[in-house]
Amino acid sequence: MTSLQNITKHFPQLSNIEEIKIGGQKCVYSAFHAEYRDIALKIVLTDGDDDRILREIEIIKNNSFPNVPAIYECGDVNFDGKTYIYIYEQKITGTDLRDIIQSGYRFPFIEVLQLLNNLFETVVKLEKQSIVHRDIKPDNILRDEAGRFWLIDFGIARDLKKISLTATGANFGPHTAGYAAPEQFRNMKRQIDSRTDLFSIGVVAYELLYGVNPFVSGAHSFIDVLLKTETLTEDPLSIPEDTDGELSGFIQTLMQKGHTWRPPSAAIAYSWFNEIMNKLGLEAN
């Protein structure tokens, strides 16, 4: 990508610039901006995939979603003859769930409920704007210092109001194996809606409660993961705090293979979840 020296030179309006994550296509830095205060600076190499990058920015910048970091500013910048997109984004101080899971931490029941509440708050708003995230997974969820969960990385999000960027004849749609619903990785475009995100939420909840992804565990290849996603019948969940089994049944309904077997909308799923919370004597934060 480029050096920290180049970043400092091209963004004189920023101070306290520090590297957070350096990758082949995207680098993330923390910085301070006089107007926006603490920010995350993202530098993304366009590399012919401008449409997806710009759609991701458009989705977030033109909307205000709960538990999604805001985008303050974006534009083009040139380093060493290559064009990059820079993004000033709300900085969230926290850790992604993948790192937390790999540390051996087991999420307590109440924390999983908080996660579900925050994700439902977000996907209900996405649903109202006809947007499907399509990549809800532990790597794309941050837990901040206050215990709030944030959904990030809209890189393969689908705006159902716009023309799809994926070829209709493609064998597979954009996805992460083990978290994507069958209709998503099979590129069945007409079936993709908020229920696709509900499937992913169910898988994440299962993984946090049990410490394993049922579709990834024991799989020997990418194709094996997809086959398990389509065919595996998960054992009934057993959650000690869920004495009547309602939350267990709810999570398993989210993870149904057929999209018509899941709750018909994110709003209805959230309402169902709140009913379960009330029966447990809890309130969503």
PDB file of C-alpha atoms in Angstrom:
ATOM      1  CA  MET A   1       0.000   0.000   0.000  1.00  0.00           C
ATOM      2  CA  THR A   2       1.742   3.186   1.178  1.00  0.00           C
ATOM      3  CA  SER A   3       3.870   4.379   4.067  1.00  0.00           C
ATOM      4  CA  LEU A   4       2.852   6.206   7.228  1.00  0.00           C
ATOM      5  CA  GLN A   5       5.092   9.029   6.041  1.00  0.00           C
ATOM      6  CA  ASN A   6       2.993   9.353   2.862  1.00  0.00           C
ATOM      7  CA  ILE A   7      -0.225   9.357   4.894  1.00  0.00           C
ATOM      8  CA  THR A   8       1.078  12.121   7.151  1.00  0.00           C
ATOM      9  CA  LYS A   9       2.203  14.160   4.127  1.00  0.00           C
ATOM     10  CA  HIS A  10      -1.104  13.874   2.235  1.00  0.00           C
ATOM     11  CA  PHE A  11      -3.345  14.518   5.259  1.00  0.00           C
ATOM     12  CA  PRO A  12      -1.830  17.544   7.047  1.00  0.00           C
ATOM     13  CA  GLN A  13      -5.205  18.228   8.669  1.00  0.00           C
ATOM     14  CA  LEU A  14      -4.813  15.043  10.707  1.00  0.00           C
ATOM     15  CA  SER A  15      -2.641  14.522  13.782  1.00  0.00           C
ATOM     16  CA  ASN A  16      -1.754  11.568  16.004  1.00  0.00           C
ATOM     17  CA  ILE A  17      -1.894   9.179  13.040  1.00  0.00           C
ATOM     18  CA  GLU A  18      -1.245   5.570  14.026  1.00  0.00           C
ATOM     19  CA  GLU A  19      -1.556   2.308  12.119  1.00  0.00           C
ATOM     20  CA  ILE A  20      -4.403   0.006  13.163  1.00  0.00           C
ATOM     21  CA  LYS A  21      -4.544  -2.557  10.376  1.00  0.00           C
ATOM     22  CA  ILE A  22      -2.499  -2.843   7.197  1.00  0.00           C
ATOM     23  CA  GLY A  23      -3.736  -5.049   4.350  1.00  0.00           C
ATOM     24  CA  GLY A  24      -3.165  -5.517   0.651  1.00  0.00           C
ATOM     25  CA  GLN A  25      -6.212  -3.537  -0.480  1.00  0.00           C
ATOM     26  CA  LYS A  26      -7.132  -1.520   2.602  1.00  0.00           C
ATOM     27  CA  CYS A  27      -5.247   0.172   5.432  1.00  0.00           C
ATOM     28  CA  VAL A  28      -6.824   1.611   8.574  1.00  0.00           C
ATOM     29  CA  TYR A  29      -5.323   4.301  10.798  1.00  0.00           C
ATOM     30  CA  SER A  30      -6.494   6.118  13.898  1.00  0.00           C
ATOM     31  CA  ALA A  31      -6.147   9.901  13.784  1.00  0.00           C
ATOM     32  CA  PHE A  32      -7.411  13.172  15.214  1.00  0.00           C
ATOM     33  CA  HIS A  33      -9.313  15.747  13.131  1.00  0.00           C
ATOM     34  CA  ALA A  34     -10.103  19.219  14.437  1.00  0.00           C
ATOM     35  CA  GLU A  35     -13.773  19.004  13.396  1.00  0.00           C
ATOM     36  CA  TYR A  36     -14.548  15.286  13.572  1.00  0.00           C
ATOM     37  CA  ARG A  37     -12.287  14.614  16.585  1.00  0.00           C
ATOM     38  CA  ASP A  38     -11.129  10.981  16.888  1.00  0.00           C
ATOM     39  CA  ILE A  39     -11.553   9.193  13.565  1.00  0.00           C
ATOM     40  CA  ALA A  40     -10.616   6.047  11.700  1.00  0.00           C
ATOM     41  CA  LEU A  41      -8.894   6.871   8.415  1.00  0.00           C
ATOM     42  CA  LYS A  42      -9.355   4.187   5.772  1.00  0.00           C
ATOM     43  CA  ILE A  43      -7.252   4.074   2.609  1.00  0.00           C
ATOM     44  CA  VAL A  44      -8.645   1.727  -0.042  1.00  0.00           C
ATOM     45  CA  LEU A  45      -6.982   0.782  -3.330  1.00  0.00           C
ATOM     46  CA  THR A  46      -9.647   1.039  -6.041  1.00  0.00           C
ATOM     47  CA  ASP A  47      -8.132  -1.663  -8.277  1.00  0.00           C
ATOM     48  CA  GLY A  48     -11.111  -1.834 -10.640  1.00  0.00           C
ATOM     49  CA  ASP A  49     -13.678  -2.494  -7.900  1.00  0.00           C
ATOM     50  CA  ASP A  50     -14.773   1.123  -7.540  1.00  0.00           C
ATOM     51  CA  ASP A  51     -18.489   0.367  -7.854  1.00  0.00           C
ATOM     52  CA  ARG A  52     -18.644  -1.789  -4.719  1.00  0.00           C
ATOM     53  CA  ILE A  53     -16.491   0.608  -2.714  1.00  0.00           C
ATOM     54  CA  LEU A  54     -18.569   3.613  -3.763  1.00  0.00           C
ATOM     55  CA  ARG A  55     -21.834   1.783  -3.070  1.00  0.00           C
ATOM     56  CA  GLU A  56     -20.613   0.884   0.423  1.00  0.00           C
ATOM     57  CA  ILE A  57     -19.786   4.550   1.077  1.00  0.00           C
ATOM     58  CA  GLU A  58     -23.109   5.706  -0.379  1.00  0.00           C
ATOM     59  CA  ILE A  59     -25.138   3.322   1.767  1.00  0.00           C
ATOM     60  CA  ILE A  60     -23.547   4.494   5.013  1.00  0.00           C
ATOM     61  CA  LYS A  61     -23.047   8.181   4.199  1.00  0.00           C
ATOM     62  CA  ASN A  62     -26.619   8.719   2.979  1.00  0.00           C
ATOM     63  CA  ASN A  63     -28.225   7.003   5.950  1.00  0.00           C
ATOM     64  CA  SER A  64     -27.981   7.019   9.709  1.00  0.00           C
ATOM     65  CA  PHE A  65     -28.055   3.464  11.012  1.00  0.00           C
ATOM     66  CA  PRO A  66     -27.861   2.580  14.712  1.00  0.00           C
ATOM     67  CA  ASN A  67     -24.693   0.707  15.688  1.00  0.00           C
ATOM     68  CA  VAL A  68     -22.969   1.467  12.363  1.00  0.00           C
ATOM     69  CA  PRO A  69     -19.966   3.853  12.397  1.00  0.00           C
ATOM     70  CA  ALA A  70     -20.750   7.081  10.539  1.00  0.00           C
ATOM     71  CA  ILE A  71     -18.771   8.270   7.524  1.00  0.00           C
ATOM     72  CA  TYR A  72     -17.801  11.941   7.785  1.00  0.00           C
ATOM     73  CA  GLU A  73     -15.897  12.515   4.562  1.00  0.00           C
ATOM     74  CA  CYS A  74     -14.435  10.664   1.589  1.00  0.00           C
ATOM     75  CA  GLY A  75     -12.562  11.360  -1.636  1.00  0.00           C
ATOM     76  CA  ASP A  76      -9.685  10.353  -3.896  1.00  0.00           C
ATOM     77  CA  VAL A  77      -5.987  10.532  -3.105  1.00  0.00           C
ATOM     78  CA  ASN A  78      -2.955   9.561  -5.198  1.00  0.00           C
ATOM     79  CA  PHE A  79       0.085   7.732  -3.836  1.00  0.00           C
ATOM     80  CA  ASP A  80       2.985   6.775  -6.095  1.00  0.00           C
ATOM     81  CA  GLY A  81       0.869   6.920  -9.248  1.00  0.00           C
ATOM     82  CA  LYS A  82      -1.982   4.824  -7.821  1.00  0.00           C
ATOM     83  CA  THR A  83      -5.438   6.133  -6.973  1.00  0.00           C
ATOM     84  CA  TYR A  84      -6.932   5.340  -3.586  1.00  0.00           C
ATOM     85  CA  ILE A  85     -10.176   6.252  -1.869  1.00  0.00           C
ATOM     86  CA  TYR A  86      -9.840   7.773   1.578  1.00  0.00           C
ATOM     87  CA  ILE A  87     -12.604   7.650   4.172  1.00  0.00           C
ATOM     88  CA  TYR A  88     -12.931   9.534   7.460  1.00  0.00           C
ATOM     89  CA  GLU A  89     -15.054   7.305   9.658  1.00  0.00           C
ATOM     90  CA  GLN A  90     -16.308   7.432  13.222  1.00  0.00           C
ATOM     91  CA  LYS A  91     -13.727   5.720  15.391  1.00  0.00           C
ATOM     92  CA  ILE A  92     -14.987   2.841  17.511  1.00  0.00           C
ATOM     93  CA  THR A  93     -12.592   1.769  20.238  1.00  0.00           C
ATOM     94  CA  GLY A  94     -13.167  -1.922  20.611  1.00  0.00           C
ATOM     95  CA  THR A  95     -12.345  -5.441  19.460  1.00  0.00           C
ATOM     96  CA  ASP A  96     -13.916  -7.557  16.743  1.00  0.00           C
ATOM     97  CA  LEU A  97     -15.697 -10.714  17.858  1.00  0.00           C
ATOM     98  CA  ARG A  98     -13.353 -12.971  15.880  1.00  0.00           C
ATOM     99  CA  ASP A  99     -10.405 -11.869  18.008  1.00  0.00           C
ATOM    100  CA  ILE A 100     -12.484 -12.259  21.175  1.00  0.00           C
ATOM    101  CA  ILE A 101     -13.603 -15.782  20.223  1.00  0.00           C
ATOM    102  CA  GLN A 102     -10.053 -16.821  19.330  1.00  0.00           C
ATOM    103  CA  SER A 103      -8.860 -15.607  22.725  1.00  0.00           C
ATOM    104  CA  GLY A 104     -10.960 -18.381  24.286  1.00  0.00           C
ATOM    105  CA  TYR A 105     -13.543 -16.025  25.793  1.00  0.00           C
ATOM    106  CA  ARG A 106     -17.015 -17.527  26.170  1.00  0.00           C
ATOM    107  CA  PHE A 107     -19.776 -14.971  25.875  1.00  0.00           C
ATOM    108  CA  PRO A 108     -22.205 -14.997  28.804  1.00  0.00           C
ATOM    109  CA  PHE A 109     -25.889 -15.370  28.036  1.00  0.00           C
ATOM    110  CA  ILE A 110     -26.727 -11.742  28.826  1.00  0.00           C
ATOM    111  CA  GLU A 111     -24.021 -10.502  26.458  1.00  0.00           C
ATOM    112  CA  VAL A 112     -25.377 -12.612  23.595  1.00  0.00           C
ATOM    113  CA  LEU A 113     -28.775 -11.022  24.206  1.00  0.00           C
ATOM    114  CA  GLN A 114     -27.164  -7.579  23.996  1.00  0.00           C
ATOM    115  CA  LEU A 115     -25.518  -8.561  20.729  1.00  0.00           C
ATOM    116  CA  LEU A 116     -28.818  -9.760  19.279  1.00  0.00           C
ATOM    117  CA  ASN A 117     -30.561  -6.577  20.358  1.00  0.00           C
ATOM    118  CA  ASN A 118     -27.934  -4.336  18.738  1.00  0.00           C
ATOM    119  CA  LEU A 119     -27.926  -6.353  15.507  1.00  0.00           C
ATOM    120  CA  PHE A 120     -31.715  -6.315  15.274  1.00  0.00           C
ATOM    121  CA  GLU A 121     -31.764  -2.553  15.845  1.00  0.00           C
ATOM    122  CA  THR A 122     -29.480  -2.254  12.835  1.00  0.00           C
ATOM    123  CA  VAL A 123     -31.053  -4.737  10.413  1.00  0.00           C
ATOM    124  CA  VAL A 124     -34.552  -3.375  11.058  1.00  0.00           C
ATOM    125  CA  LYS A 125     -33.320   0.047   9.878  1.00  0.00           C
ATOM    126  CA  LEU A 126     -31.482  -1.543   6.947  1.00  0.00           C
ATOM    127  CA  GLU A 127     -34.665  -3.354   5.986  1.00  0.00           C
ATOM    128  CA  LYS A 128     -36.594  -0.074   5.884  1.00  0.00           C
ATOM    129  CA  GLN A 129     -34.069   1.200   3.328  1.00  0.00           C
ATOM    130  CA  SER A 130     -34.145  -2.091   1.328  1.00  0.00           C
ATOM    131  CA  ILE A 131     -30.516  -2.819   2.210  1.00  0.00           C
ATOM    132  CA  VAL A 132     -29.097  -6.258   3.000  1.00  0.00           C
ATOM    133  CA  HIS A 133     -25.680  -6.355   4.662  1.00  0.00           C
ATOM    134  CA  ARG A 134     -24.862  -9.900   3.437  1.00  0.00           C
ATOM    135  CA  ASP A 135     -21.705 -10.249   5.553  1.00  0.00           C
ATOM    136  CA  ILE A 136     -22.740 -10.394   9.202  1.00  0.00           C
ATOM    137  CA  LYS A 137     -20.043 -12.442  10.928  1.00  0.00           C
ATOM    138  CA  PRO A 138     -17.788 -12.120  14.002  1.00  0.00           C
ATOM    139  CA  ASP A 139     -15.051 -10.397  11.960  1.00  0.00           C
ATOM    140  CA  ASN A 140     -17.483  -7.584  11.077  1.00  0.00           C
ATOM    141  CA  ILE A 141     -18.852  -6.949  14.563  1.00  0.00           C
ATOM    142  CA  LEU A 142     -17.021  -4.782  17.092  1.00  0.00           C
ATOM    143  CA  ARG A 143     -17.655  -4.757  20.826  1.00  0.00           C
ATOM    144  CA  ASP A 144     -16.801  -1.347  22.233  1.00  0.00           C
ATOM    145  CA  GLU A 145     -15.570  -0.528  25.717  1.00  0.00           C
ATOM    146  CA  ALA A 146     -19.145  -0.015  26.950  1.00  0.00           C
ATOM    147  CA  GLY A 147     -20.289  -3.437  25.726  1.00  0.00           C
ATOM    148  CA  ARG A 148     -22.182  -2.122  22.706  1.00  0.00           C
ATOM    149  CA  PHE A 149     -21.910  -4.038  19.437  1.00  0.00           C
ATOM    150  CA  TRP A 150     -21.271  -2.306  16.109  1.00  0.00           C
ATOM    151  CA  LEU A 151     -21.761  -3.688  12.597  1.00  0.00           C
ATOM    152  CA  ILE A 152     -19.028  -2.756  10.121  1.00  0.00           C
ATOM    153  CA  ASP A 153     -17.848  -3.491   6.562  1.00  0.00           C
ATOM    154  CA  PHE A 154     -20.657  -2.990   4.051  1.00  0.00           C
ATOM    155  CA  GLY A 155     -18.353  -4.059   1.224  1.00  0.00           C
ATOM    156  CA  ILE A 156     -20.793  -6.609  -0.250  1.00  0.00           C
ATOM    157  CA  ALA A 157     -24.016  -4.985   0.963  1.00  0.00           C
ATOM    158  CA  ARG A 158     -26.898  -5.107  -1.508  1.00  0.00           C
ATOM    159  CA  ASP A 159     -29.197  -2.160  -2.100  1.00  0.00           C
ATOM    160  CA  LEU A 160     -32.318  -3.858  -3.403  1.00  0.00           C
ATOM    161  CA  LYS A 161     -33.457  -0.588  -5.002  1.00  0.00           C
ATOM    162  CA  LYS A 162     -30.440  -0.575  -7.320  1.00  0.00           C
ATOM    163  CA  ILE A 163     -29.166  -2.873 -10.064  1.00  0.00           C
ATOM    164  CA  SER A 164     -27.143  -5.761  -8.664  1.00  0.00           C
ATOM    165  CA  LEU A 165     -23.380  -5.583  -9.195  1.00  0.00           C
ATOM    166  CA  THR A 166     -23.103  -9.390  -9.365  1.00  0.00           C
ATOM    167  CA  ALA A 167     -23.641 -11.131 -12.691  1.00  0.00           C
ATOM    168  CA  THR A 168     -26.961 -12.989 -12.670  1.00  0.00           C
ATOM    169  CA  GLY A 169     -25.336 -16.031 -14.236  1.00  0.00           C
ATOM    170  CA  ALA A 170     -22.541 -16.261 -11.671  1.00  0.00           C
ATOM    171  CA  ASN A 171     -22.395 -19.634  -9.904  1.00  0.00           C
ATOM    172  CA  PHE A 172     -21.859 -17.993  -6.525  1.00  0.00           C
ATOM    173  CA  GLY A 173     -22.854 -14.651  -5.087  1.00  0.00           C
ATOM    174  CA  PRO A 174     -20.549 -12.620  -2.813  1.00  0.00           C
ATOM    175  CA  HIS A 175     -20.509 -14.295   0.592  1.00  0.00           C
ATOM    176  CA  THR A 176     -18.529 -15.635   3.536  1.00  0.00           C
ATOM    177  CA  ALA A 177     -18.882 -19.407   3.721  1.00  0.00           C
ATOM    178  CA  GLY A 178     -20.306 -20.575   7.026  1.00  0.00           C
ATOM    179  CA  TYR A 179     -22.332 -17.401   7.628  1.00  0.00           C
ATOM    180  CA  ALA A 180     -24.113 -16.840   4.316  1.00  0.00           C
ATOM    181  CA  ALA A 181     -27.568 -18.304   3.762  1.00  0.00           C
ATOM    182  CA  PRO A 182     -28.014 -20.815   0.910  1.00  0.00           C
ATOM    183  CA  GLU A 183     -29.887 -18.333  -1.292  1.00  0.00           C
ATOM    184  CA  GLN A 184     -26.976 -15.907  -0.962  1.00  0.00           C
ATOM    185  CA  PHE A 185     -24.082 -18.134  -1.951  1.00  0.00           C
ATOM    186  CA  ARG A 186     -26.238 -19.792  -4.631  1.00  0.00           C
ATOM    187  CA  ASN A 187     -26.782 -16.304  -6.114  1.00  0.00           C
ATOM    188  CA  MET A 188     -30.567 -16.655  -6.009  1.00  0.00           C
ATOM    189  CA  LYS A 189     -31.095 -12.916  -6.223  1.00  0.00           C
ATOM    190  CA  ARG A 190     -34.880 -12.864  -6.009  1.00  0.00           C
ATOM    191  CA  GLN A 191     -34.756 -14.605  -2.641  1.00  0.00           C
ATOM    192  CA  ILE A 192     -32.247 -12.233  -1.060  1.00  0.00           C
ATOM    193  CA  ASP A 193     -33.743  -9.802   1.441  1.00  0.00           C
ATOM    194  CA  SER A 194     -33.513  -9.079   5.174  1.00  0.00           C
ATOM    195  CA  ARG A 195     -34.179 -12.769   5.920  1.00  0.00           C
ATOM    196  CA  THR A 196     -30.721 -13.445   4.470  1.00  0.00           C
ATOM    197  CA  ASP A 197     -29.221 -11.305   7.235  1.00  0.00           C
ATOM    198  CA  LEU A 198     -31.399 -13.062   9.821  1.00  0.00           C
ATOM    199  CA  PHE A 199     -29.724 -16.357   8.902  1.00  0.00           C
ATOM    200  CA  SER A 200     -26.278 -14.857   9.544  1.00  0.00           C
ATOM    201  CA  ILE A 201     -27.398 -13.384  12.866  1.00  0.00           C
ATOM    202  CA  GLY A 202     -28.591 -16.828  13.958  1.00  0.00           C
ATOM    203  CA  VAL A 203     -25.225 -18.385  13.070  1.00  0.00           C
ATOM    204  CA  VAL A 204     -23.308 -15.698  14.988  1.00  0.00           C
ATOM    205  CA  ALA A 205     -25.527 -16.168  18.058  1.00  0.00           C
ATOM    206  CA  TYR A 206     -25.009 -19.941  17.874  1.00  0.00           C
ATOM    207  CA  GLU A 207     -21.239 -19.505  17.635  1.00  0.00           C
ATOM    208  CA  LEU A 208     -21.092 -17.133  20.598  1.00  0.00           C
ATOM    209  CA  LEU A 209     -23.166 -19.465  22.744  1.00  0.00           C
ATOM    210  CA  TYR A 210     -21.317 -22.673  21.819  1.00  0.00           C
ATOM    211  CA  GLY A 211     -17.897 -21.453  20.741  1.00  0.00           C
ATOM    212  CA  VAL A 212     -18.091 -23.105  17.286  1.00  0.00           C
ATOM    213  CA  ASN A 213     -19.692 -22.462  13.931  1.00  0.00           C
ATOM    214  CA  PRO A 214     -21.738 -25.604  13.137  1.00  0.00           C
ATOM    215  CA  PHE A 215     -21.080 -25.352   9.412  1.00  0.00           C
ATOM    216  CA  VAL A 216     -17.346 -24.669   9.627  1.00  0.00           C
ATOM    217  CA  SER A 217     -16.570 -27.133  12.408  1.00  0.00           C
ATOM    218  CA  GLY A 218     -15.354 -30.420  10.920  1.00  0.00           C
ATOM    219  CA  ALA A 219     -15.534 -29.144   7.337  1.00  0.00           C
ATOM    220  CA  HIS A 220     -12.561 -30.010   5.131  1.00  0.00           C
ATOM    221  CA  SER A 221     -13.021 -27.466   2.353  1.00  0.00           C
ATOM    222  CA  PHE A 222     -14.929 -24.397   1.189  1.00  0.00           C
ATOM    223  CA  ILE A 223     -17.406 -26.607  -0.702  1.00  0.00           C
ATOM    224  CA  ASP A 224     -17.830 -28.794   2.380  1.00  0.00           C
ATOM    225  CA  VAL A 225     -18.867 -25.718   4.383  1.00  0.00           C
ATOM    226  CA  LEU A 226     -21.479 -24.808   1.766  1.00  0.00           C
ATOM    227  CA  LEU A 227     -22.838 -28.361   1.650  1.00  0.00           C
ATOM    228  CA  LYS A 228     -23.131 -28.457   5.437  1.00  0.00           C
ATOM    229  CA  THR A 229     -24.905 -25.097   5.366  1.00  0.00           C
ATOM    230  CA  GLU A 230     -27.501 -26.561   3.002  1.00  0.00           C
ATOM    231  CA  THR A 231     -27.900 -29.992   4.584  1.00  0.00           C
ATOM    232  CA  LEU A 232     -26.822 -30.044   8.244  1.00  0.00           C
ATOM    233  CA  THR A 233     -29.605 -30.245  10.793  1.00  0.00           C
ATOM    234  CA  GLU A 234     -28.271 -28.664  13.955  1.00  0.00           C
ATOM    235  CA  ASP A 235     -28.873 -30.442  17.243  1.00  0.00           C
ATOM    236  CA  PRO A 236     -31.476 -28.721  19.426  1.00  0.00           C
ATOM    237  CA  LEU A 237     -29.862 -25.897  21.330  1.00  0.00           C
ATOM    238  CA  SER A 238     -29.495 -26.265  25.075  1.00  0.00           C
ATOM    239  CA  ILE A 239     -29.120 -22.950  26.898  1.00  0.00           C
ATOM    240  CA  PRO A 240     -29.366 -23.242  30.708  1.00  0.00           C
ATOM    241  CA  GLU A 241     -30.781 -19.729  31.157  1.00  0.00           C
ATOM    242  CA  ASP A 242     -33.420 -20.390  28.491  1.00  0.00           C
ATOM    243  CA  THR A 243     -35.571 -22.621  30.661  1.00  0.00           C
ATOM    244  CA  ASP A 244     -38.572 -22.825  28.315  1.00  0.00           C
ATOM    245  CA  GLY A 245     -36.448 -23.112  25.158  1.00  0.00           C
ATOM    246  CA  GLU A 246     -37.977 -20.083  23.464  1.00  0.00           C
ATOM    247  CA  LEU A 247     -34.674 -18.365  22.654  1.00  0.00           C
ATOM    248  CA  SER A 248     -33.229 -21.665  21.425  1.00  0.00           C
ATOM    249  CA  GLY A 249     -36.186 -22.156  19.111  1.00  0.00           C
ATOM    250  CA  PHE A 250     -35.898 -18.568  17.930  1.00  0.00           C
ATOM    251  CA  ILE A 251     -32.215 -18.928  16.985  1.00  0.00           C
ATOM    252  CA  GLN A 252     -32.898 -22.180  15.158  1.00  0.00           C
ATOM    253  CA  THR A 253     -35.709 -20.499  13.233  1.00  0.00           C
ATOM    254  CA  LEU A 254     -33.293 -17.758  12.141  1.00  0.00           C
ATOM    255  CA  MET A 255     -30.964 -20.493  10.856  1.00  0.00           C
ATOM    256  CA  GLN A 256     -33.530 -22.311   8.735  1.00  0.00           C
ATOM    257  CA  LYS A 257     -32.215 -23.305   5.291  1.00  0.00           C
ATOM    258  CA  GLY A 258     -35.206 -21.997   3.362  1.00  0.00           C
ATOM    259  CA  HIS A 259     -35.744 -18.241   3.525  1.00  0.00           C
ATOM    260  CA  THR A 260     -39.532 -18.717   3.782  1.00  0.00           C
ATOM    261  CA  TRP A 261     -39.052 -20.732   6.987  1.00  0.00           C
ATOM    262  CA  ARG A 262     -37.375 -17.845   8.774  1.00  0.00           C
ATOM    263  CA  PRO A 263     -39.282 -14.870  10.255  1.00  0.00           C
ATOM    264  CA  PRO A 264     -40.848 -12.974   7.336  1.00  0.00           C
ATOM    265  CA  SER A 265     -39.025  -9.735   8.161  1.00  0.00           C
ATOM    266  CA  ALA A 266     -36.369  -8.274  10.431  1.00  0.00           C
ATOM    267  CA  ALA A 267     -39.060  -6.176  12.156  1.00  0.00           C
ATOM    268  CA  ILE A 268     -41.105  -9.270  13.002  1.00  0.00           C
ATOM    269  CA  ALA A 269     -37.972 -11.105  14.184  1.00  0.00           C
ATOM    270  CA  TYR A 270     -37.100  -8.179  16.466  1.00  0.00           C
ATOM    271  CA  SER A 271     -40.626  -8.101  17.868  1.00  0.00           C
ATOM    272  CA  TRP A 272     -40.413 -11.831  18.580  1.00  0.00           C
ATOM    273  CA  PHE A 273     -37.034 -11.345  20.244  1.00  0.00           C
ATOM    274  CA  ASN A 274     -38.446  -8.594  22.487  1.00  0.00           C
ATOM    275  CA  GLU A 275     -41.290 -10.885  23.545  1.00  0.00           C
ATOM    276  CA  ILE A 276     -38.712 -13.480  24.590  1.00  0.00           C
ATOM    277  CA  MET A 277     -36.761 -10.822  26.492  1.00  0.00           C
ATOM    278  CA  ASN A 278     -39.907  -9.806  28.356  1.00  0.00           C
ATOM    279  CA  LYS A 279     -40.637 -13.420  29.317  1.00  0.00           C
ATOM    280  CA  LEU A 280     -37.084 -13.707  30.625  1.00  0.00           C
ATOM    281  CA  GLY A 281     -37.722 -10.614  32.712  1.00  0.00           C
ATOM    282  CA  LEU A 282     -35.130  -8.598  30.800  1.00  0.00           C
ATOM    283  CA  GLU A 283     -35.173  -5.343  28.886  1.00  0.00           C
ATOM    284  CA  ALA A 284     -33.133  -4.478  25.799  1.00  0.00           C
ATOM    285  CA  ASN A 285     -30.502  -1.803  26.468  1.00  0.00           C
TER     286      ASN A 285
END
